[in-house]
Coordinates of C-alpha atoms and ligand atoms in Angstrom, one line a residue:
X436 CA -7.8 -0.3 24.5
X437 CA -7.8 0.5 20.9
X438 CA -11.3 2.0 20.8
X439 CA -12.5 -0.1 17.8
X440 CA -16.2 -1.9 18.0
X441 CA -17.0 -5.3 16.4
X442 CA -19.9 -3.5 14.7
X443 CA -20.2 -4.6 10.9
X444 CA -23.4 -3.9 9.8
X445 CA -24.0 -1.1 7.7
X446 CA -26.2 1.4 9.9
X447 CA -23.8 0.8 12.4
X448 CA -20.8 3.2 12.8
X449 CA -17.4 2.0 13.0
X450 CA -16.3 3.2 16.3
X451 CA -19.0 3.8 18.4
X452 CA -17.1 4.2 21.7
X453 CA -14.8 6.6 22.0
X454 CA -11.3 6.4 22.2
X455 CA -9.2 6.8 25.3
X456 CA -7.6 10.3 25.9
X457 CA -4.2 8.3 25.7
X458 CA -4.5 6.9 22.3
X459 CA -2.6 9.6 20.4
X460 CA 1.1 9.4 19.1
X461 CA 3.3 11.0 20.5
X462 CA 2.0 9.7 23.8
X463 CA 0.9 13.0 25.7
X464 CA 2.9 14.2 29.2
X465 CA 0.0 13.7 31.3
X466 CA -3.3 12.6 30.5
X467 CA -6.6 12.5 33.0
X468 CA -9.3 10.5 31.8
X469 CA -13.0 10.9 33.0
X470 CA -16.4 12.8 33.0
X471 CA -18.4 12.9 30.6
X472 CA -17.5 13.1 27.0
X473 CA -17.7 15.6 24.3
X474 CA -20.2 15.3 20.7
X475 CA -20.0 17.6 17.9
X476 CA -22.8 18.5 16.2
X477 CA -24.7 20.6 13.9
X478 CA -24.7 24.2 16.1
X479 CA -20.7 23.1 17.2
X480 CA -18.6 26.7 16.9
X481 CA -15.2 27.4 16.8
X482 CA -14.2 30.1 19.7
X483 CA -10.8 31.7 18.9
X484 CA -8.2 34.0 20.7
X485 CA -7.4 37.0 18.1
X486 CA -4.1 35.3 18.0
X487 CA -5.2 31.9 17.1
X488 CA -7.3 32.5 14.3
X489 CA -5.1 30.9 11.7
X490 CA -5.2 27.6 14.1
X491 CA -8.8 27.8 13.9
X492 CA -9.4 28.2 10.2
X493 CA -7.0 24.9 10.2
X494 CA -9.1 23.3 12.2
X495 CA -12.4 24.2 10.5
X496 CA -10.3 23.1 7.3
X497 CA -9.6 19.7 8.8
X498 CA -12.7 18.7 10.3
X499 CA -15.9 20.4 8.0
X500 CA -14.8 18.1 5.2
X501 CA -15.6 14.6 7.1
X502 CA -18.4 16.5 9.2
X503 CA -20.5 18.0 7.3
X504 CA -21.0 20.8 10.4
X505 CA -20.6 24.4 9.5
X506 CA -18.2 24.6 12.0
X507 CA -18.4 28.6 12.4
X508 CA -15.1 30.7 13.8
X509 CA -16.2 33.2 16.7
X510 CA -14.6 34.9 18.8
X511 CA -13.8 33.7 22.5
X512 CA -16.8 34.4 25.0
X513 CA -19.0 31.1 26.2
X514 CA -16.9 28.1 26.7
X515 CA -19.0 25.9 24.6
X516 CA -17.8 24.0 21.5
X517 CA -14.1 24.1 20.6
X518 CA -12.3 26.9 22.1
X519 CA -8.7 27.9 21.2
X520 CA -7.6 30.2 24.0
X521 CA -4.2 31.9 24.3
X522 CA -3.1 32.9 27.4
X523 CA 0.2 34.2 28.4
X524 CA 0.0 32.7 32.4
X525 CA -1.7 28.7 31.4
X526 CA 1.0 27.5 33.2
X527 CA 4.5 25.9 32.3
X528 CA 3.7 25.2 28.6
X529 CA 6.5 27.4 27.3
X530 CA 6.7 27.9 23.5
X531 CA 5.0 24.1 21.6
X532 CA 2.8 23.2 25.1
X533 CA -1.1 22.5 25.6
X534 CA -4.0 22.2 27.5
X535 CA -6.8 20.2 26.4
X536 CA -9.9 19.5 28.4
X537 CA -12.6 17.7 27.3
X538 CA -16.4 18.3 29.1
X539 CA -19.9 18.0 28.1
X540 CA -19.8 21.3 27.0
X541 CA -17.0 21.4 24.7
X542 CA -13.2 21.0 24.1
X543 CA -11.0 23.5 25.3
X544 CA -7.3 23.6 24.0
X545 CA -5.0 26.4 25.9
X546 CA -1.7 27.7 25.2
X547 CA 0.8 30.0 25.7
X548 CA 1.9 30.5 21.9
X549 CA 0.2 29.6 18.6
X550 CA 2.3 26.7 18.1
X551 CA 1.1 24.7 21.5
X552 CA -2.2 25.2 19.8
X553 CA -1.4 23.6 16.6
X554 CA -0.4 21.0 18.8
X555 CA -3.1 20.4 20.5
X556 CA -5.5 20.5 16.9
X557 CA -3.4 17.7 15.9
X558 CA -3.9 15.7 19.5
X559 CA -7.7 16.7 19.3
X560 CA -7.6 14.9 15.7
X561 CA -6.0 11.8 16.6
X562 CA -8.9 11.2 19.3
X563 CA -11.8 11.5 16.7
X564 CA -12.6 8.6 14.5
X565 CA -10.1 8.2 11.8
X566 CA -12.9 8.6 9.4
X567 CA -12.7 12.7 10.0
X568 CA -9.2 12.1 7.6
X569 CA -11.8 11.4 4.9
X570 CA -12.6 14.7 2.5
X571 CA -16.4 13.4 2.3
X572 CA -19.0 13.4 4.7
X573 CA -19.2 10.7 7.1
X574 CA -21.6 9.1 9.6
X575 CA -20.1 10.1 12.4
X576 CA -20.5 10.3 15.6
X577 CA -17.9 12.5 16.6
X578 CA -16.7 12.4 20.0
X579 CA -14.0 12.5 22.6
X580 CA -13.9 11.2 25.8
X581 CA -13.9 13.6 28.6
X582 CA -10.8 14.7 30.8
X583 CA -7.4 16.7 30.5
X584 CA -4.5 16.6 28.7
X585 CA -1.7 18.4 30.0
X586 CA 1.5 18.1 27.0
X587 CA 5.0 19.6 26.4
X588 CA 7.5 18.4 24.4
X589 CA 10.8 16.6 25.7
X590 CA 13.2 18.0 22.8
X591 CA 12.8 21.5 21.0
X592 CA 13.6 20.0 18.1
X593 CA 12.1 17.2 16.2
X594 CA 12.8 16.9 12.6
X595 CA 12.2 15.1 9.5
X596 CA 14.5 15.2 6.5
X597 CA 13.9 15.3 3.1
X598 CA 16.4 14.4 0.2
X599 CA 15.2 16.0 -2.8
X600 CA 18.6 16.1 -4.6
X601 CA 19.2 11.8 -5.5
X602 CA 15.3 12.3 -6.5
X603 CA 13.3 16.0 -6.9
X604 CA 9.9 16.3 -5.4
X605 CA 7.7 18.9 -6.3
X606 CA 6.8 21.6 -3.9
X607 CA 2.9 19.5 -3.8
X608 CA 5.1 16.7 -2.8
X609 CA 6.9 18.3 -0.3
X610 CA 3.6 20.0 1.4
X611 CA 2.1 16.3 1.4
X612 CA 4.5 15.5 3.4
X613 CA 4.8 18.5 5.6
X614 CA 1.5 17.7 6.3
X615 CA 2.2 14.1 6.9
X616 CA 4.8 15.4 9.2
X617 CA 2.6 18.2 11.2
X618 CA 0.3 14.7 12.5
X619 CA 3.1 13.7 14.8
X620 CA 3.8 17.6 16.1
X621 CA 6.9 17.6 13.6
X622 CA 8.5 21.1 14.4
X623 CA 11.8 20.9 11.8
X624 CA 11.5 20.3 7.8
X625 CA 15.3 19.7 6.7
X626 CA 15.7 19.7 2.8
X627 CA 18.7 18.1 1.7
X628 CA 19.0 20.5 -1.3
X629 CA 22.5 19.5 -3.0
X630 CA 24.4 16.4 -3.7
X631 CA 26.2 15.0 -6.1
X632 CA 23.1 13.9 -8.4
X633 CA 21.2 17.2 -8.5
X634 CA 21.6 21.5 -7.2
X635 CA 17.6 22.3 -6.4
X636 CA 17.5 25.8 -5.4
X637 CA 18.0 28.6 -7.3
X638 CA 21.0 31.0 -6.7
X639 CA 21.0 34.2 -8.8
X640 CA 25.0 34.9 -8.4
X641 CA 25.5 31.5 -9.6
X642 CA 22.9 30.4 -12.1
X643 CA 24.0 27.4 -13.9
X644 CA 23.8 25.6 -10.2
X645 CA 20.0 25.2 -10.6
X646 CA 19.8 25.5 -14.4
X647 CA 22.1 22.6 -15.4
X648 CA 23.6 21.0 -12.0
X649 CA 19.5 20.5 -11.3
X650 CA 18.7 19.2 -14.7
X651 CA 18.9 15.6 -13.9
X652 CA 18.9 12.8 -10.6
X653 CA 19.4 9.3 -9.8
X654 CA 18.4 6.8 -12.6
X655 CA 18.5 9.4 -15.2
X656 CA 15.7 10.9 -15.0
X657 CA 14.5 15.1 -15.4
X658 CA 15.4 16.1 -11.7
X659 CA 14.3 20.2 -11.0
X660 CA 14.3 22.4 -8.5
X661 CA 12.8 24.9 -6.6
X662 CA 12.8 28.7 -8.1
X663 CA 13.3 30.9 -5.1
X664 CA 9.4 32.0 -4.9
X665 CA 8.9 27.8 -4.8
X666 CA 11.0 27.7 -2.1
X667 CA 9.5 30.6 -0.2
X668 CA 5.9 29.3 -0.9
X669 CA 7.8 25.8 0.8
X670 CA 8.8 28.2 3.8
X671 CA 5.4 29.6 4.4
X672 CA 3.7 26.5 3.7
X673 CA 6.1 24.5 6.7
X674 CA 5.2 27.7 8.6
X675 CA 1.4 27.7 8.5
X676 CA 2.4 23.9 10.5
X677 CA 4.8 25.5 12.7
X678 CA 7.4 23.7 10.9
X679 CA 10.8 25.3 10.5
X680 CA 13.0 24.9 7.6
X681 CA 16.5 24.0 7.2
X682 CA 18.1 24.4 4.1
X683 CA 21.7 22.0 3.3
X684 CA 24.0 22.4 1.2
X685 CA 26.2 19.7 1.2
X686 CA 30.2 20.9 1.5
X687 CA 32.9 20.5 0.7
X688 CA 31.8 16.6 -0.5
X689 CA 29.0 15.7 -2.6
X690 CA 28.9 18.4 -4.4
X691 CA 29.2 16.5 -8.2
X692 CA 26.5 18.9 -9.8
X693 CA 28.1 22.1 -8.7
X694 CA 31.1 21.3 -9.9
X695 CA 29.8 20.0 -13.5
X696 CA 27.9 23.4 -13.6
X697 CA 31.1 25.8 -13.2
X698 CA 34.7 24.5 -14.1
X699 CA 36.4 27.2 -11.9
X700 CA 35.4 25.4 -8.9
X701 CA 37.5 22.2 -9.9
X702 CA 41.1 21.8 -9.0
X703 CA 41.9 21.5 -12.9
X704 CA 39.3 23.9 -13.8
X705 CA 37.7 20.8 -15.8
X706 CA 33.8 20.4 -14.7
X707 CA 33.3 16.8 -14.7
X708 CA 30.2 15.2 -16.1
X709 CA 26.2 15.3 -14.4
X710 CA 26.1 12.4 -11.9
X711 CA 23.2 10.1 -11.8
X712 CA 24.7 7.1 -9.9
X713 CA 24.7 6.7 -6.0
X714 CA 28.0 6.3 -5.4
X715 CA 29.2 8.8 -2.4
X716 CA 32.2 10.4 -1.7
X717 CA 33.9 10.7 -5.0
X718 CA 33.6 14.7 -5.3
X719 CA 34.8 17.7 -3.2
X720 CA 35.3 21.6 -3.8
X721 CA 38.9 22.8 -4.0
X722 CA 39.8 23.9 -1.0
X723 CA 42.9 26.0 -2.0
X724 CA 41.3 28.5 -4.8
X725 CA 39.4 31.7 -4.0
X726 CA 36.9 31.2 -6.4
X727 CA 35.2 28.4 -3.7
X728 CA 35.3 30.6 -1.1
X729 CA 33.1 33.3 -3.8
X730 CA 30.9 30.8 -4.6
X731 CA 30.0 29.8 -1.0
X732 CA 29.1 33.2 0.3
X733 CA 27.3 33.9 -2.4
X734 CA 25.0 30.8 -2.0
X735 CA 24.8 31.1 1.9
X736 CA 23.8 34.9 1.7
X737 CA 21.2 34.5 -0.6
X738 CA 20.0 31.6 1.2
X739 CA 20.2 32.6 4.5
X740 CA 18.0 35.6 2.9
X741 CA 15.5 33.4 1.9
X742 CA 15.8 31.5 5.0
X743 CA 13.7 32.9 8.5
X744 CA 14.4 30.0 10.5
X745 CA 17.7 29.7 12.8
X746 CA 19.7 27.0 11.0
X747 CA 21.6 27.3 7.5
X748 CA 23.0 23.0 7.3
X749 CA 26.2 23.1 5.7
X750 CA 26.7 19.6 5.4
X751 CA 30.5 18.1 5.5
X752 CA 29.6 14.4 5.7
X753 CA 31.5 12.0 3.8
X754 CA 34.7 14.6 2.5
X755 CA 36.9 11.2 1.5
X756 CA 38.0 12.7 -1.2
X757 CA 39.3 15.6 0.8
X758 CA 42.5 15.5 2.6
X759 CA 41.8 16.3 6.3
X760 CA 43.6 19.3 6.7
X761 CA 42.1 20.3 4.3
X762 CA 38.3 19.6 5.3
X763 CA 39.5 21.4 8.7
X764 CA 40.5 24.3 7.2
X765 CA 37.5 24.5 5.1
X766 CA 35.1 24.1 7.8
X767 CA 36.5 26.6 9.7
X768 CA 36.4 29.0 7.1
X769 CA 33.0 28.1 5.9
X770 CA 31.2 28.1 9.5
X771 CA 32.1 31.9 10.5
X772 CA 30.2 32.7 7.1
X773 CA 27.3 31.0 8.5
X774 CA 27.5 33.0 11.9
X775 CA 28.0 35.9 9.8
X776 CA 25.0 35.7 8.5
X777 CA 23.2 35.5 11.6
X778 CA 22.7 31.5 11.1
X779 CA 23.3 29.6 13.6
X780 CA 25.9 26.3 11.9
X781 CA 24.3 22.9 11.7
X782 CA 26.3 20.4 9.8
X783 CA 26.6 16.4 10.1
X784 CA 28.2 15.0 13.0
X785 CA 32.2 14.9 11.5
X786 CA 32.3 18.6 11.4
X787 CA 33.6 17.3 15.1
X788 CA 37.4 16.4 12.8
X789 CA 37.1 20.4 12.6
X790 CA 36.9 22.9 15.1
X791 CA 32.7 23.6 15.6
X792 CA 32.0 27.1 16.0
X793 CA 30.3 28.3 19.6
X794 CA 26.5 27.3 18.9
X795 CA 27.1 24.9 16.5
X796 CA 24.9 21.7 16.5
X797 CA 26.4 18.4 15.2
X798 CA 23.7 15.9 13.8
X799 CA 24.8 12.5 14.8
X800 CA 24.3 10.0 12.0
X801 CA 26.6 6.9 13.6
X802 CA 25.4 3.7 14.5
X803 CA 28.1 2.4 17.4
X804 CA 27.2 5.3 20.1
X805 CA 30.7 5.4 20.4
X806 CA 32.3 7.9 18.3
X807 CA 34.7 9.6 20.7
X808 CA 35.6 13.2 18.8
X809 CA 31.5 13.8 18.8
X810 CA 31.3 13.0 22.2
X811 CA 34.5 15.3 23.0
X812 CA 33.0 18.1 21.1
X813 CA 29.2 17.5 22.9
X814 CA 31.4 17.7 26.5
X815 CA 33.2 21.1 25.0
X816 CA 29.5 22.4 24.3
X817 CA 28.7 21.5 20.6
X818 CA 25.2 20.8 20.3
X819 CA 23.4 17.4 19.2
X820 CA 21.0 16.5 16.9
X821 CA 20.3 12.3 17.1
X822 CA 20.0 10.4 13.6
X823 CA 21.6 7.1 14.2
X824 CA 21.1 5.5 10.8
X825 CA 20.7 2.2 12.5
X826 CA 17.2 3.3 14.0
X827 CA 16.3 7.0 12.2
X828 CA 16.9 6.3 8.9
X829 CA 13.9 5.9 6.9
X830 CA 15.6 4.9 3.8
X831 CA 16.4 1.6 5.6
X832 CA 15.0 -0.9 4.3
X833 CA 12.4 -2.5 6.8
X834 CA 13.7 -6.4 5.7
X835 CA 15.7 -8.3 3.2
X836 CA 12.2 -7.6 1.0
X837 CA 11.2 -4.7 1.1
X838 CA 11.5 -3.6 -2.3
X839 CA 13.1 -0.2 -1.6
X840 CA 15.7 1.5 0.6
X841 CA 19.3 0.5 1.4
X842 CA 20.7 -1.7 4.3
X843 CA 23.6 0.0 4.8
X844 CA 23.1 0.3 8.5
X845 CA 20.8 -2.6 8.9
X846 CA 17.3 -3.7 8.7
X847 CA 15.3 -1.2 10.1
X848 CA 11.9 -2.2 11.3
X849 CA 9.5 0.0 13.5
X850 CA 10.5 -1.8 17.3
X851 CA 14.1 -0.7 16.1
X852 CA 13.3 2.8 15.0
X853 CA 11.6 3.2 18.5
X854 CA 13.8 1.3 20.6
X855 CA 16.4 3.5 22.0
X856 CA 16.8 6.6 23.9
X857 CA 18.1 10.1 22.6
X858 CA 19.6 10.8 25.6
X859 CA 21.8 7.9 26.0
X860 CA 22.5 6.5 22.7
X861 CA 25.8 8.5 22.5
X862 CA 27.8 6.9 25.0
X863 CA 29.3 9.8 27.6
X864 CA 28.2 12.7 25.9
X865 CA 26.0 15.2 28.4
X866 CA 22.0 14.4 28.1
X867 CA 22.4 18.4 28.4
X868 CA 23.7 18.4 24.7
X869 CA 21.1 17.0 22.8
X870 CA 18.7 19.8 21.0
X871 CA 16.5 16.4 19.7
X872 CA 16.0 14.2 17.3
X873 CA 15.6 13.8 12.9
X874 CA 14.7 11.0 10.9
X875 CA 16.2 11.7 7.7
X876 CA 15.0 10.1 4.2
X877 CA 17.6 9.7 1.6
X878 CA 15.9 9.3 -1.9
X879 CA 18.4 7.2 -3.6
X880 CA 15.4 4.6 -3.9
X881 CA 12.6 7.0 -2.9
X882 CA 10.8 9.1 -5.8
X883 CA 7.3 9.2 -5.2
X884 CA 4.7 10.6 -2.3
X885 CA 3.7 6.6 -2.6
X886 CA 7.1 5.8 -1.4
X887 CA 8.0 8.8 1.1
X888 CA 4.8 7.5 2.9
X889 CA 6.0 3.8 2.5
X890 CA 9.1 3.9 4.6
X891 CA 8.4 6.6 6.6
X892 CA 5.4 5.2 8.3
X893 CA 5.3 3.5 10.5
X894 CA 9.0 4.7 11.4
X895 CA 8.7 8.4 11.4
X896 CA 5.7 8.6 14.5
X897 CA 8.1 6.3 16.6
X898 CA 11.0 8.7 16.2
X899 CA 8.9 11.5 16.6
X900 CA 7.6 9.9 19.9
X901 CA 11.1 9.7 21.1
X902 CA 11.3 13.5 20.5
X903 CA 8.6 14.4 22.0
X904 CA 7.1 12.2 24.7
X905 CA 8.9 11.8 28.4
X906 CA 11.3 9.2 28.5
X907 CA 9.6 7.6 31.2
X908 CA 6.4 6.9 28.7
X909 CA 8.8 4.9 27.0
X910 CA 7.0 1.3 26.7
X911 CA 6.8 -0.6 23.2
X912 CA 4.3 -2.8 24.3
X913 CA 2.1 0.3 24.2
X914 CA 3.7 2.2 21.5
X915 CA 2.4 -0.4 19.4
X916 CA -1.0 -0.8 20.1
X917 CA -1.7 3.3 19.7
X918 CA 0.2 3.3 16.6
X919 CA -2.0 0.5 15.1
X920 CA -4.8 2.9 16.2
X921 CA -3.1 4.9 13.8
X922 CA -3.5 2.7 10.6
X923 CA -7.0 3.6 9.7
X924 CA -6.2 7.2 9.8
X925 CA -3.3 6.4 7.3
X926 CA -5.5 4.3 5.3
X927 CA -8.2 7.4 4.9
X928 CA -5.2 9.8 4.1
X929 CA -4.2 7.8 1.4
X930 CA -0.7 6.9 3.0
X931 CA 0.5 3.3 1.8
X932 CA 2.1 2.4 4.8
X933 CA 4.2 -0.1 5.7
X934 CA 2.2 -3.2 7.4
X935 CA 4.6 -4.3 9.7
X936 CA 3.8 -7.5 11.5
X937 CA 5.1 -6.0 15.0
X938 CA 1.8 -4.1 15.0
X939 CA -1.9 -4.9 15.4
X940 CA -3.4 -3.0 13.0
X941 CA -7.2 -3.9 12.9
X942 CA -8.9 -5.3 10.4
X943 CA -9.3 -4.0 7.0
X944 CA -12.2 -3.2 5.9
Ligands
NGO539 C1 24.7 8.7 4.5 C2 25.2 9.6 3.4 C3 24.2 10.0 2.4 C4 23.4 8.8 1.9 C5 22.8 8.1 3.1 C6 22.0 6.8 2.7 C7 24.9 10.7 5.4 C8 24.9 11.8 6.4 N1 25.6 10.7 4.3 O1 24.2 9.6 5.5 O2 24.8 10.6 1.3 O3 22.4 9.2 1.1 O4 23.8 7.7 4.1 O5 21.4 6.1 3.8

């Protein structure tokens, strides 16, 4: 199944056969395996639609490294070699579909938009030796077995998110993992840009947000943030991996750094001091003064400015040191500023205690499945985002070892981080409701790329399956054996995964 020869001896490749159309995570919609297979070699050319050219320069990026092959863009013509087609009437792809179809003469990836494309790149990837991961040349030889893939995605959205606030990561950092992310046909980046411990963007109304609330983060240590061309260059960068940023600010709790950077927005006018602890819940903006209501559309305009992608995250977890009328009537002051903007509201799942706007999307963080105000608000027509921290969170720790992550909502090992459905998991709320899936990563123990890449894989490709692959591919016993598949690859992208001992990863080398 897995692909992988016995063959040790130094003149001998790797993997010689190659691997089944099937091994690739997320598990494709339909796959057709047979005729003959498909070699690259030395005279292989890239044929591109004028629209995909961008895919194609990816591509070339990806694979000359490893190859060796000049790997030359052309335009479309012959069907020989890899061709990247557009085409408005390929079927029912719709916006993130593929085509793939493997034959002596080539591999051919059709799509309706750019972004099935990418998608497919990434599919046609994960079926070549994990050695084309490497940046040096390799032996080789590069090929994929023949047949047709026919792949759309279950959910529209499928997200990862990032905390950079308890720790700051660099924008290099960020696009490491953005790239980690685009792998496993990722389509939303969410930043986690404010909390208590650190403000990371900057805000020209408001200054001192960046300058002083971002000057620090858990443990002490410098924090930073992003100057708003950083942030752009974070934008494009998700972009060119048609990945979609969404920008939080946490409100009206965990705000700590914002209100040690400007006194005003305290109830005594007093701005407490920087936070670098990981306590939650101690901190909220006053809700009675006008001065709160300044500062947040000043912040939301500019980002929403900064922002091309739908959502603006407005946070609203954890207020417990907000009464609840007054977190109501905050929310439903805050979220028409949102709307206002042209933003469509995103915020975590208790902005259900308020009155969601029409359009708004709730992102379920429980554990129970049980929670009866989100499921109300899902049957009125609020929208659903599925985190349940007892199988999405990659901050979990994996077991009582693992030397980083919390336990707050239980150990968290790969079978549990696959083993439930997005559709069901909220008990009584409409399947209908659900927009997808995210698997967020708090960095209250997280402050490296060493560590992002330690708990979120294996994790993050089995949520990311759940997002994208048909429930009825659902099937652990298989999951597993194409995500050991996937280990190799991991190993030649420098990604110190997390060996769990549910999976057969092969042998080390
Ligand atoms: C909670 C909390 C965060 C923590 C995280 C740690 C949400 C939505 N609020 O999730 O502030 O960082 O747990 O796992």
């Amino acid at each position: 199944m897995v692909g992988l020869t016995a063959g040790t001896t130094a003149a001998v490749p790797r993997e010689v056969a190659a691997r089944p159309l099937a091994q690739v995570v997320p598990v494709p919609a339909v796959v057709r395996q047979g005729g003959a297979p498909y070699t690259f070699g030395e005279g292989t050319v890239i044929r591109v639609s004028p629209g995909a050219v961008g895919v194609g320069r990816y591509l070339a990026g990806l694979l000359r490294p490893s190859m060796g092959y000049p790997l030359p863009l052309r335009p479309l013509g012959r069907r020989d070699g890899i061709v990247l087609a557009l085409s408005g009437h390929a079927g029912d792809l719709g916006d993130e579909g593929y085509r793939l179809d493997v034959t002596k003469q080539g591999v051919a990836i059709t799509a309706e938009r750019p972004a099935g494309l990418f998608h497919g790149v990434q599919t046609l990837r994960q079926l070549l030796p994990a050695a084309v991961e490497e940046r040096t040349p390799q032996p080789g030889p590069w090929t994929v077995s023949g047949g047709t893939i026919t792949d759309v995605p279950r959910y529209s959205y499928r997200g990862a998110m990032l905390d950079v606030s308890r720790h700051f990561f660099t924008v290099a950092e960020v696009e490491r993992y953005i790239d980690q992310l685009a792998l496993y046909k990722i389509d939303y980046l969410h930043l986690h840009l404010s909390d208590d411990q650190g403000w990371r963007i900057a805000i020209s109304s408001w200054p001192r947000l960046a300058a002083y609330g971002g000057s620090t983060e858990v443990g002490g240590g410098p924090g930073g943030y992003y100057t708003k061309a950083q942030y752009e260059q974070l934008v494009r960068y998700a972009a060119s991996r048609y990945m979609t940023v969404v920008p939080e600010i946490d409100m009206p709790a965990h705000t700590n750094a914002a209100l040690a950077s400007y006194g005003p927005l305290n109830c005594d006018g007093v701005a407490p001091p920087l936070y670098t602890g990981t306590n939650v819940g101690f901190s909220s903006l006053c809700v009675a003064k006008a001065v709160t209501y300044r500062f947040v559309v000043d912040v939301l305009r500019e980002l929403a400015a900064l922002t091309p992608g739908p959502y603006l995250h407005i946070g609203g977890d954890e207020a417990h040191s907000t009464s609840a009328a007054d977190y109501t009537a905050f929310m439903d002051r805050v979220q028409p500023l949102v709307t206002g903007y042209g933003k469509t509201v995103l915020a975590w799942h208790e902005i259900t205690n308020a009155h969601p706007v029409q359009g708004a999307v709730a992102q379920y963080w429980g554990t129970a499945g049980t929670e009866q105000g989100v499921v109300a608000a899902a049957k009125a027509g609020t929208r659903l985002v599925m985190s349940p921290a007892n199988h999405t969170y990659l901050d979990m720790k994996y077991n009582p070892s693992t030397k980083l992550g919390l336990s707050w909502a239980g150990y968290t090992e790969v079978k549990d981080a696959y083993g439930w459905d997005p559709a069901t998991f909220l008990r009584g709320a409409p399947a209908s409701a659900v927009l997808g899936v995210e698997a967020p990563l708090w960095s209250e123990t997280i402050s490296t790329s060493d560590d992002i890449g330690y708990m979120a894989f294996p994790r993050l490709p089995a949520v990311a399956e759940l997002g994208w692959s048909p429930a009825v591919s659902h099937d652990w016993d298989a999951f597993r054996l194409r995500l050991a598949a996937q280990g190799p690859r991991w190993d030649a992208l420098g990604i110190d995964y997390y060996r769990s001992a549910q999976v057969p990863w092969p042998a080390q080398e």
